[in-house]
Coordinates of C-alpha atoms in Angstrom, one line a residue:
M18 CA 68.8 -76.9 -6.3
K19 CA 71.3 -78.6 -4.6
I20 CA 75.1 -77.7 -4.1
R21 CA 76.1 -80.0 -7.4
S22 CA 73.8 -78.4 -9.5
L23 CA 74.6 -74.6 -8.5
V24 CA 78.3 -75.4 -9.1
I25 CA 77.8 -76.7 -12.6
T26 CA 75.3 -73.9 -13.2
A27 CA 78.2 -71.7 -12.4
A28 CA 80.7 -72.9 -14.4
V29 CA 78.5 -73.0 -17.4
F30 CA 78.1 -69.4 -17.1
A31 CA 81.7 -69.4 -16.5
A32 CA 82.6 -70.8 -19.6
L33 CA 80.0 -68.7 -21.4
G34 CA 81.4 -65.4 -20.1
M35 CA 84.8 -66.7 -21.3
I36 CA 83.3 -67.6 -24.8
V37 CA 81.7 -64.1 -24.8
G38 CA 84.7 -62.4 -23.9
M39 CA 86.5 -64.1 -27.1
I40 CA 83.9 -63.2 -29.6
Y41 CA 83.7 -59.4 -28.0
H42 CA 87.8 -59.6 -28.7
G43 CA 87.4 -60.7 -32.3
M44 CA 84.5 -58.3 -33.0
I45 CA 87.0 -55.3 -32.1
L46 CA 89.6 -56.9 -34.1
S47 CA 87.2 -57.6 -37.5
F48 CA 85.0 -54.0 -36.7
G49 CA 87.9 -51.7 -35.2
R50 CA 85.8 -50.4 -32.2
V51 CA 85.6 -50.8 -28.6
G52 CA 83.1 -50.6 -26.2
G53 CA 79.2 -50.6 -26.7
T54 CA 77.0 -53.3 -25.1
M55 CA 79.2 -55.9 -26.2
A56 CA 81.6 -54.7 -23.5
A57 CA 79.2 -54.9 -20.6
T58 CA 78.4 -58.8 -21.7
H59 CA 81.4 -60.4 -20.6
P60 CA 81.5 -59.3 -17.2
M61 CA 77.6 -59.8 -16.7
T62 CA 77.8 -63.0 -17.8
F63 CA 80.5 -63.8 -14.6
V64 CA 78.5 -61.8 -12.3
L65 CA 74.9 -62.9 -12.8
G66 CA 75.8 -66.2 -13.7
C67 CA 78.6 -67.5 -12.5
G68 CA 79.0 -65.6 -8.9
A69 CA 75.2 -65.7 -8.5
F70 CA 75.3 -69.0 -8.3
L71 CA 78.5 -69.7 -6.3
I72 CA 76.8 -67.5 -3.8
A73 CA 73.8 -69.8 -4.2
A74 CA 75.8 -73.1 -3.6
I75 CA 77.3 -71.6 -0.4
L76 CA 73.9 -70.4 0.8
E77 CA 72.4 -73.6 0.1
K78 CA 75.0 -75.3 2.3
L79 CA 73.8 -73.1 5.2
F80 CA 70.4 -73.0 4.7
R81 CA 69.3 -76.1 2.8
L82 CA 67.4 -73.7 0.3
S83 CA 66.8 -76.6 -2.0
D84 CA 64.0 -78.3 0.6
S85 CA 62.1 -75.2 -0.6
K86 CA 59.1 -75.8 -2.9
L87 CA 60.4 -72.4 -4.5
S88 CA 64.1 -73.9 -5.3
V89 CA 63.3 -75.7 -8.8
P90 CA 60.8 -72.7 -10.1
T91 CA 63.4 -69.8 -8.9
Y92 CA 66.3 -71.7 -10.8
V93 CA 64.4 -71.9 -14.2
V94 CA 63.4 -68.6 -13.7
Y95 CA 66.9 -67.1 -12.9
V96 CA 68.8 -69.2 -15.7
V97 CA 66.4 -68.0 -18.5
G98 CA 66.4 -64.2 -17.4
V99 CA 69.9 -64.6 -17.7
A100 CA 70.2 -66.5 -20.6
L101 CA 67.9 -64.1 -22.4
T102 CA 69.8 -60.9 -20.9
V103 CA 73.2 -62.5 -22.0
L104 CA 71.6 -63.1 -25.5
M105 CA 70.1 -59.1 -26.1
L106 CA 73.3 -58.0 -25.0
A107 CA 75.1 -59.8 -27.3
V108 CA 72.6 -59.2 -30.0
R109 CA 72.6 -54.9 -29.2
G110 CA 76.6 -55.6 -29.1
Y111 CA 77.1 -56.8 -32.1
V112 CA 74.5 -54.4 -33.9
Q113 CA 76.8 -51.5 -32.1
L114 CA 80.0 -53.0 -32.7
S115 CA 79.1 -53.8 -36.5
G116 CA 77.7 -50.4 -37.2
A117 CA 74.4 -51.8 -38.8
V118 CA 71.6 -49.6 -39.5
I119 CA 68.6 -51.7 -38.4
S120 CA 65.0 -50.2 -38.4
D121 CA 63.4 -48.4 -35.7
G122 CA 60.9 -51.9 -35.1
A123 CA 63.9 -54.2 -35.1
D124 CA 65.5 -51.5 -32.3
A125 CA 62.5 -51.4 -30.0
A126 CA 62.4 -55.2 -30.4
I127 CA 65.8 -55.7 -29.3
S128 CA 65.1 -53.3 -26.0
G129 CA 61.7 -54.8 -25.5
A130 CA 63.5 -58.4 -25.3
A131 CA 66.1 -57.3 -22.9
G132 CA 63.8 -55.2 -20.7
I133 CA 61.6 -58.7 -20.4
A134 CA 64.9 -60.3 -19.6
H135 CA 65.7 -58.1 -17.1
T136 CA 62.0 -58.2 -15.3
V137 CA 62.6 -62.1 -15.6
I138 CA 65.7 -61.9 -13.8
A139 CA 64.1 -59.5 -11.0
V140 CA 61.4 -61.9 -10.8
G141 CA 63.6 -64.5 -9.9
M142 CA 65.7 -62.7 -7.6
V143 CA 62.9 -61.9 -5.7
M144 CA 61.5 -65.6 -5.6
Y145 CA 65.0 -66.6 -4.4
F146 CA 65.3 -63.8 -1.5
V147 CA 61.5 -64.9 -0.3
M148 CA 63.0 -68.4 0.1
L149 CA 65.8 -67.3 1.7
I150 CA 64.1 -65.2 4.0
R151 CA 61.8 -67.9 5.1
R152 CA 64.7 -70.4 5.9
I153 CA 66.5 -67.6 7.8
A154 CA 63.5 -67.1 9.8
R155 CA 63.0 -70.8 10.3
S156 CA 66.6 -71.2 11.5
E157 CA 66.3 -68.4 13.9
K158 CA 63.4 -69.9 15.4
G159 CA 65.5 -73.1 15.8
E160 CA 63.9 -75.6 13.2
K161 CA 66.3 -77.5 11.5
P162 CA 66.2 -78.3 7.8
T163 CA 64.9 -81.6 7.4
G164 CA 67.7 -82.9 4.9
D165 CA 66.0 -85.7 4.2
G166 CA 64.5 -84.1 0.9
E167 CA 60.9 -83.8 2.3
E168 CA 59.2 -80.5 1.7
K169 CA 58.5 -78.2 4.5
K170 CA 55.9 -75.6 4.8
D171 CA 57.2 -72.1 3.2

């Protein structure tokens, strides 16, 4: 992905993080409870979304990672993983703060979906590191990124 796309994605996750923080504050006022999984949703959105994509923008500038054939699939996998993780954190947090009683099946479904979301993030991170390591190895050999959008073999 190009730098502009990465920075816009970071900004979207920053806005989402702020919205989640406001929702959490409203839930504290409504339910009179603090903590739980919902408390982690706000910082996780900032770190996994905003922070990760700002770092990716810097690495894009240094290594032209967008020239890799893994660039777009990595972006999509990681965004889906973070979005699903944030969603499941919010769902779990709502259940905890509201004191709602849910069935064992619903509880297991929330946990299972959160587990899948974390696995998707992990796959995205592995793809990113494979792409990054290949680019670093290429730059250490003295090969320059093409910069013309042509695909180099990874």
